[in-house]
């Protein structure tokens, strides 16, 4: 290696700083089964994943993927426009449109790609992009790369949003919010935000990665629950769907526009047809198996009843339960004790969340039993009183 190479020096410095701040991120290797995790060190109940409806290990979904492999082979061989878009992709797109009430669906390999594709293709210099401060990194990064003028409004603060939607503006305006916020589990005030967008002729984009499948009639998500139809809806398949990928739900005109100009769509290999086939099956499971959403509501009730007296625990109606401890060291001590007792929870530190809001991110899933949730909540209550 060249001594004193600037890039190497930067990498070493940044890594050292992260480690001095005790904020180094590490990858653990997991073996996952329905509701549990096994690492080299132990076996845990999984309270950290996003498999809210328990579909990642659902036998019928696994079978659907296998059936898709038998019918269509392993890969799609090309980007959608070249020859990668097949019959199973078309069926998936139609089933999403039918379910969610949009004219068209554009499929992507990840929510991250969908968000980048959308924002970078839609906006130009002179446009205004308004994002909730707590929006996902994929949206924020797209906004920073975009030539549009990006402003962030205070979390769920419609008044602040209104002041930023200035009438003097000439270019287009796009307002982007999550439906359910991933690190807080709270819901955006979608009806108020939509009304504000209408007033200022701005378009509304809702990224419903954590709401789709979980909230609303037939699991249609946060927008359905709020009685709102956004101009564009992002749904992702890595959370409640138990799989991977995403779709941009939109009008026919936006679909045709993105097909021309969204580089992540034009220049990226289409998802495997077998995956599209399995995702179509996931849509029908999500629409019809209401018991999964009812079970989540029940488990949520058990969790909050047991922890009703702990102010660190935010009451949410989603399966995401943040426990905001603040101090990184205290939060990690609680997370480690929970792990030692067999509960794997998310331990989230800055910069993923704002400074001094280190938190446990506990997620509920239909894989959990009532007893699993009660045991976790009881032990957590004891630990929280110990670190006060
Ligand atoms: C997870 C997530 C994404 C990214 O989706 P992937 O399919 O995992 O790339 C985008 N937006 C939000 C709000 C998310 O929570």
Coordinates of C-alpha atoms and ligand atoms in Angstrom, one line a residue:
X1 CA 0.0 0.0 0.0
X2 CA 1.2 3.5 -0.8
X3 CA 2.2 5.1 2.6
X4 CA 0.2 8.2 3.6
X5 CA -2.4 7.8 0.8
X6 CA -5.2 10.4 1.4
X7 CA -8.1 8.0 0.9
X8 CA -6.6 5.4 3.2
X9 CA -5.9 8.0 5.8
X10 CA -9.5 9.3 5.6
X11 CA -10.8 5.8 6.1
X12 CA -8.6 5.1 9.0
X13 CA -9.5 8.4 10.7
X14 CA -13.2 8.0 10.3
X15 CA -13.2 4.4 11.6
X16 CA -11.1 5.5 14.6
X17 CA -13.5 8.4 15.3
X18 CA -16.5 6.0 15.1
X19 CA -14.9 3.6 17.5
X20 CA -13.9 6.4 20.0
X21 CA -17.5 7.5 20.0
X22 CA -18.6 3.9 20.6
X23 CA -20.8 4.1 17.5
X24 CA -19.1 1.4 15.4
X25 CA -21.7 -0.7 13.6
X26 CA -21.1 -4.5 13.4
X27 CA -22.6 -7.2 11.3
X28 CA -23.7 -10.3 13.2
X29 CA -24.4 -13.6 11.4
X30 CA -27.9 -14.9 12.2
X31 CA -29.8 -18.1 11.5
X32 CA -33.4 -17.1 11.4
X33 CA -36.5 -19.3 12.0
X34 CA -40.1 -18.2 12.5
X35 CA -39.8 -15.7 15.4
X36 CA -36.3 -16.7 16.6
X37 CA -32.7 -15.9 15.9
X38 CA -29.6 -18.0 16.5
X39 CA -26.1 -16.5 16.6
X40 CA -22.7 -18.0 17.6
X41 CA -23.5 -16.9 21.1
X42 CA -27.1 -17.9 21.7
X43 CA -30.7 -18.4 20.8
X44 CA -33.2 -15.5 21.0
X45 CA -36.7 -14.5 20.4
X46 CA -36.6 -12.0 17.5
X47 CA -38.0 -8.6 18.5
X48 CA -35.9 -6.7 16.0
X49 CA -37.0 -7.7 12.5
X50 CA -39.7 -6.2 10.3
X51 CA -41.5 -9.4 9.7
X52 CA -44.7 -8.0 11.2
X53 CA -47.1 -10.5 9.6
X54 CA -44.7 -13.5 10.0
X55 CA -44.6 -14.1 6.3
X56 CA -40.9 -14.6 5.9
X57 CA -41.2 -18.2 7.0
X58 CA -44.8 -18.8 6.0
X59 CA -44.9 -22.3 4.3
X60 CA -47.3 -21.2 1.6
X61 CA -45.0 -18.3 0.6
X62 CA -41.9 -20.4 0.6
X63 CA -43.9 -22.9 -1.6
X64 CA -45.0 -20.1 -3.9
X65 CA -41.4 -19.0 -4.5
X66 CA -40.3 -22.7 -5.2
X67 CA -43.3 -23.0 -7.6
X68 CA -42.1 -19.8 -9.3
X69 CA -38.6 -21.2 -9.7
X70 CA -40.0 -24.4 -11.3
X71 CA -42.1 -22.3 -13.7
X72 CA -39.7 -19.4 -14.6
X73 CA -36.2 -20.4 -13.6
X74 CA -33.7 -18.4 -11.5
X75 CA -33.2 -15.0 -13.0
X76 CA -34.9 -12.4 -15.1
X77 CA -31.8 -12.0 -17.4
X78 CA -32.2 -8.2 -18.1
X79 CA -33.6 -4.9 -17.1
X80 CA -37.4 -4.6 -17.5
X81 CA -37.2 -2.7 -20.8
X82 CA -34.8 -5.0 -22.4
X83 CA -36.5 -8.3 -21.7
X84 CA -36.6 -8.7 -17.9
X85 CA -40.3 -7.9 -17.4
X86 CA -42.3 -11.1 -17.7
X87 CA -45.8 -12.4 -17.1
X88 CA -45.3 -12.8 -13.3
X89 CA -44.1 -9.2 -13.0
X90 CA -47.2 -8.1 -14.9
X91 CA -49.5 -10.2 -12.6
X92 CA -47.9 -8.7 -9.5
X93 CA -48.2 -5.2 -10.8
X94 CA -51.9 -5.7 -11.6
X95 CA -52.6 -7.3 -8.2
X96 CA -51.0 -4.3 -6.4
X97 CA -53.0 -1.9 -8.5
X98 CA -56.2 -3.7 -7.8
X99 CA -55.5 -3.9 -4.1
X100 CA -54.2 -0.4 -3.5
X101 CA -56.3 1.5 -6.0
X102 CA -53.7 2.9 -8.4
X103 CA -53.5 2.9 -12.2
X104 CA -50.0 1.6 -12.4
X105 CA -47.2 -0.1 -10.4
X106 CA -43.5 0.1 -11.2
X107 CA -41.4 -2.7 -9.7
X108 CA -38.0 -2.2 -8.1
X109 CA -35.5 -4.5 -6.3
X110 CA -35.5 -2.4 -3.1
X111 CA -37.2 0.4 -1.4
X112 CA -33.9 2.3 -1.4
X113 CA -33.7 2.0 -5.2
X114 CA -37.4 3.0 -5.6
X115 CA -37.0 6.2 -3.5
X116 CA -33.8 7.2 -5.3
X117 CA -35.4 6.5 -8.7
X118 CA -38.5 8.5 -8.0
X119 CA -36.9 11.7 -6.5
X120 CA -34.0 11.9 -8.9
X121 CA -36.3 11.4 -11.9
X122 CA -39.1 13.7 -10.9
X123 CA -37.3 16.8 -9.6
X124 CA -35.1 19.4 -11.3
X125 CA -33.3 22.6 -10.4
X126 CA -35.8 25.2 -9.2
X127 CA -38.2 22.6 -7.7
X128 CA -38.9 22.4 -4.0
X129 CA -38.6 19.1 -2.1
X130 CA -40.1 19.0 1.4
X131 CA -39.4 16.1 3.6
X132 CA -40.2 15.2 7.2
X133 CA -37.1 15.4 9.2
X134 CA -37.3 11.8 10.2
X135 CA -37.7 10.4 6.7
X136 CA -35.7 7.3 5.8
X137 CA -32.0 7.7 4.7
X138 CA -32.9 6.6 1.1
X139 CA -35.2 9.6 0.8
X140 CA -32.8 12.0 2.4
X141 CA -29.9 10.9 0.3
X142 CA -32.0 11.2 -2.9
X143 CA -32.9 14.7 -1.8
X144 CA -29.3 15.7 -1.2
X145 CA -28.2 14.4 -4.5
X146 CA -31.2 16.0 -6.4
X147 CA -30.8 19.4 -7.9
X148 CA -34.0 20.5 -6.3
X149 CA -34.1 22.7 -3.2
X150 CA -34.6 20.3 -0.3
X151 CA -36.1 21.6 3.0
X152 CA -36.9 19.4 6.0
X153 CA -40.0 20.1 8.1
X154 CA -40.2 19.3 11.8
X155 CA -41.4 15.8 12.4
X156 CA -45.2 15.6 11.8
X157 CA -45.4 19.4 12.0
X158 CA -48.0 20.4 9.4
X159 CA -47.8 24.1 10.5
X160 CA -44.0 24.1 9.7
X161 CA -44.7 22.3 6.4
X162 CA -47.2 25.0 5.5
X163 CA -44.7 27.8 6.1
X164 CA -42.2 26.1 3.8
X165 CA -44.8 25.7 1.0
X166 CA -44.4 29.4 0.1
X167 CA -46.7 30.8 -2.5
X168 CA -43.9 32.7 -4.3
X169 CA -42.5 29.5 -5.6
X170 CA -42.3 28.9 -9.4
X171 CA -41.1 25.3 -9.8
X172 CA -42.9 22.1 -8.9
X173 CA -43.2 21.1 -5.2
X174 CA -43.1 17.6 -3.8
X175 CA -43.9 16.7 -0.2
X176 CA -42.5 13.4 1.0
X177 CA -43.4 11.6 4.3
X178 CA -43.4 8.1 5.7
X179 CA -46.7 6.7 6.6
X180 CA -45.3 4.9 9.7
X181 CA -41.9 6.2 10.9
X182 CA -39.4 3.4 11.1
X183 CA -37.6 4.4 14.3
X184 CA -40.5 5.9 16.2
X185 CA -43.5 3.8 15.1
X186 CA -45.8 6.8 15.0
X187 CA -48.1 7.8 12.1
X188 CA -47.9 10.8 9.9
X189 CA -50.9 13.2 10.0
X190 CA -51.6 12.2 6.4
X191 CA -55.1 13.9 6.1
X192 CA -53.7 17.3 7.2
X193 CA -50.6 17.0 5.1
X194 CA -52.7 16.0 2.0
X195 CA -54.9 19.1 2.6
X196 CA -51.9 21.3 2.8
X197 CA -50.5 19.8 -0.4
X198 CA -53.8 20.4 -2.2
X199 CA -53.9 24.0 -1.1
X200 CA -50.5 24.7 -2.6
X201 CA -50.7 22.4 -5.7
X202 CA -47.9 20.2 -4.4
X203 CA -47.8 16.5 -4.9
X204 CA -47.7 14.1 -2.0
X205 CA -45.5 11.0 -1.9
X206 CA -46.0 8.6 1.0
X207 CA -43.4 5.9 1.7
X208 CA -45.4 3.3 3.5
X209 CA -42.7 0.7 4.0
X210 CA -43.9 0.0 7.6
X211 CA -47.6 0.6 7.2
X212 CA -48.4 -1.4 4.1
X213 CA -49.8 -4.9 5.1
X214 CA -50.2 -3.8 8.7
X215 CA -52.7 -0.9 8.8
X216 CA -55.9 -0.1 7.0
X217 CA -58.6 -2.3 5.4
X218 CA -57.1 -5.5 3.9
X219 CA -53.7 -4.1 5.1
X220 CA -53.8 -1.4 2.5
X221 CA -51.7 0.8 4.8
X222 CA -51.5 4.2 6.4
X223 CA -53.1 6.1 3.6
X224 CA -56.2 3.9 3.6
X225 CA -56.4 4.2 7.4
X226 CA -56.2 8.0 7.1
X227 CA -58.6 8.1 4.1
X228 CA -56.0 9.7 1.9
X229 CA -54.9 9.0 -1.7
X230 CA -51.4 10.3 -2.2
X231 CA -50.2 11.1 -5.7
X232 CA -47.5 8.5 -5.4
X233 CA -47.3 5.6 -2.9
X234 CA -44.1 3.6 -2.2
X235 CA -44.6 0.1 -0.9
X236 CA -41.7 -2.1 0.0
X237 CA -41.7 -5.9 0.2
X238 CA -38.9 -6.4 2.8
X239 CA -41.1 -5.7 5.8
X240 CA -44.7 -7.1 6.2
X241 CA -44.4 -9.0 2.9
X242 CA -41.5 -11.0 4.4
X243 CA -39.5 -10.8 1.2
X244 CA -37.6 -8.1 -0.8
X245 CA -38.3 -5.4 -3.4
X246 CA -40.6 -2.4 -3.8
X247 CA -43.2 -0.8 -6.0
X248 CA -44.0 2.8 -6.9
X249 CA -47.8 3.1 -7.2
X250 CA -48.8 5.9 -9.5
X251 CA -50.9 7.3 -12.4
X252 CA -50.4 6.0 -15.9
X253 CA -48.7 9.3 -16.8
X254 CA -46.1 9.0 -14.0
X255 CA -45.6 5.4 -14.8
X256 CA -44.8 6.3 -18.5
X257 CA -42.5 9.1 -17.3
X258 CA -40.6 7.0 -14.9
X259 CA -40.2 4.3 -17.5
X260 CA -38.4 6.8 -19.7
X261 CA -36.4 8.7 -17.0
X262 CA -35.9 6.7 -13.8
X263 CA -32.4 5.3 -14.2
X264 CA -32.7 2.7 -11.4
X265 CA -35.6 1.3 -13.4
X266 CA -34.1 1.5 -16.9
X267 CA -30.6 0.3 -16.0
X268 CA -31.1 -2.4 -13.3
X269 CA -31.9 -6.1 -13.7
X270 CA -35.6 -6.8 -13.1
X271 CA -36.4 -8.9 -10.0
X272 CA -36.4 -12.7 -10.6
X273 CA -39.8 -13.8 -12.0
X274 CA -40.1 -16.4 -9.2
X275 CA -39.9 -13.6 -6.7
X276 CA -42.7 -11.7 -8.5
X277 CA -44.8 -14.8 -8.5
X278 CA -44.2 -15.3 -4.7
X279 CA -45.0 -11.6 -4.0
X280 CA -48.3 -12.0 -5.8
X281 CA -49.1 -14.8 -3.4
X282 CA -48.0 -12.5 -0.5
X283 CA -50.5 -9.9 -1.7
X284 CA -53.3 -12.3 -1.5
X285 CA -52.3 -13.6 2.0
X286 CA -52.0 -10.0 3.3
X287 CA -55.4 -9.1 1.8
X288 CA -57.3 -12.1 3.1
X289 CA -55.6 -13.2 6.4
X290 CA -57.1 -10.6 8.7
X291 CA -56.2 -12.7 11.7
X292 CA -52.5 -11.6 11.3
X293 CA -53.4 -7.9 11.8
X294 CA -55.8 -8.8 14.7
X295 CA -53.0 -10.7 16.4
X296 CA -50.7 -7.8 16.1
X297 CA -53.2 -5.4 17.7
X298 CA -53.7 -7.9 20.6
X299 CA -49.9 -8.2 21.2
X300 CA -49.5 -4.5 21.1
X301 CA -52.1 -4.2 23.8
X302 CA -50.3 -6.7 26.0
X303 CA -47.0 -4.8 25.5
X304 CA -48.4 -1.4 26.4
X305 CA -50.5 -2.7 29.3
X306 CA -47.4 -4.3 30.9
X307 CA -45.3 -1.1 30.4
X308 CA -48.0 1.5 31.0
X309 CA -46.0 3.2 33.8
X310 CA -42.7 3.5 31.8
X311 CA -42.3 7.0 30.2
X312 CA -39.4 5.7 28.0
X313 CA -42.0 3.5 26.1
X314 CA -43.8 5.4 23.4
X315 CA -47.4 4.3 22.9
X316 CA -47.8 3.4 19.2
X317 CA -50.6 1.8 17.1
X318 CA -48.0 0.2 14.8
X319 CA -45.9 -2.9 15.7
X320 CA -42.9 -0.7 16.2
X321 CA -42.3 0.1 19.8
X322 CA -39.5 2.6 20.6
X323 CA -38.1 2.7 24.1
X324 CA -36.2 5.9 24.3
X325 CA -33.4 5.7 26.9
X326 CA -31.3 8.6 25.6
X327 CA -27.8 7.7 26.8
X328 CA -26.0 5.2 24.5
X329 CA -24.3 3.3 27.3
X330 CA -27.5 2.9 29.4
X331 CA -29.4 1.8 26.3
X332 CA -26.7 -0.8 25.4
X333 CA -26.7 -2.1 28.9
X334 CA -30.4 -2.7 28.8
X335 CA -30.2 -4.3 25.3
X336 CA -27.4 -6.6 26.5
X337 CA -29.3 -7.8 29.5
X338 CA -32.4 -8.5 27.3
X339 CA -30.2 -10.5 25.0
X340 CA -28.7 -12.4 27.9
X341 CA -32.3 -13.4 28.8
X342 CA -33.0 -14.5 25.2
X343 CA -34.7 -11.4 23.8
X344 CA -33.1 -9.9 20.7
X345 CA -34.1 -6.2 20.3
X346 CA -32.9 -3.5 18.0
X347 CA -30.3 -1.2 19.7
X348 CA -30.4 2.0 17.8
X349 CA -27.9 4.8 18.2
X350 CA -27.1 8.1 16.7
X351 CA -26.6 8.9 13.8
X352 CA -29.5 6.6 12.8
X353 CA -31.6 8.6 15.4
X354 CA -31.0 12.2 16.7
X355 CA -28.4 12.7 19.4
X356 CA -29.4 11.8 23.0
X357 CA -32.3 9.6 21.8
X358 CA -30.6 6.2 21.7
X359 CA -33.3 3.7 21.9
X360 CA -34.4 0.1 21.8
X361 CA -36.5 -0.6 18.8
X362 CA -38.8 -3.4 19.6
X363 CA -40.9 -4.9 16.9
X364 CA -43.9 -7.2 17.3
X365 CA -44.7 -10.0 14.9
X366 CA -47.5 -12.6 14.6
X367 CA -44.6 -15.0 15.2
X368 CA -44.8 -14.0 18.9
X369 CA -47.1 -15.5 21.4
X370 CA -48.8 -13.4 24.0
X371 CA -46.6 -15.0 26.6
X372 CA -43.4 -14.1 24.7
X373 CA -44.5 -10.4 24.6
X374 CA -45.5 -10.4 28.3
X375 CA -42.2 -11.9 29.4
X376 CA -40.2 -9.4 27.4
X377 CA -42.3 -6.5 28.7
X378 CA -42.0 -7.6 32.3
X379 CA -38.3 -7.9 32.2
X380 CA -37.9 -4.7 30.3
X381 CA -39.9 -2.9 33.0
X382 CA -37.6 -4.2 35.6
X383 CA -34.4 -3.2 33.7
X384 CA -35.7 0.3 33.0
X385 CA -36.3 0.9 36.7
X386 CA -32.7 -0.3 37.4
X387 CA -31.0 2.1 34.9
X388 CA -33.1 5.2 35.9
Ligands
LIG1 C1 -36.8 -0.1 4.9 C2 -37.2 1.2 4.3 C3 -36.8 1.6 3.0 C4 -35.9 0.8 2.2 O1 -36.5 -0.4 1.7 P1 -35.6 -1.6 1.3 O2 -36.5 -2.4 0.5 O3 -35.2 -2.3 2.5 O4 -34.4 -1.1 0.5 C5 -37.3 2.7 2.5 N1 -38.2 3.5 3.2 C6 -38.5 3.2 4.5 C7 -39.4 4.1 5.2 C8 -38.0 2.0 5.1 O5 -38.4 1.8 6.3

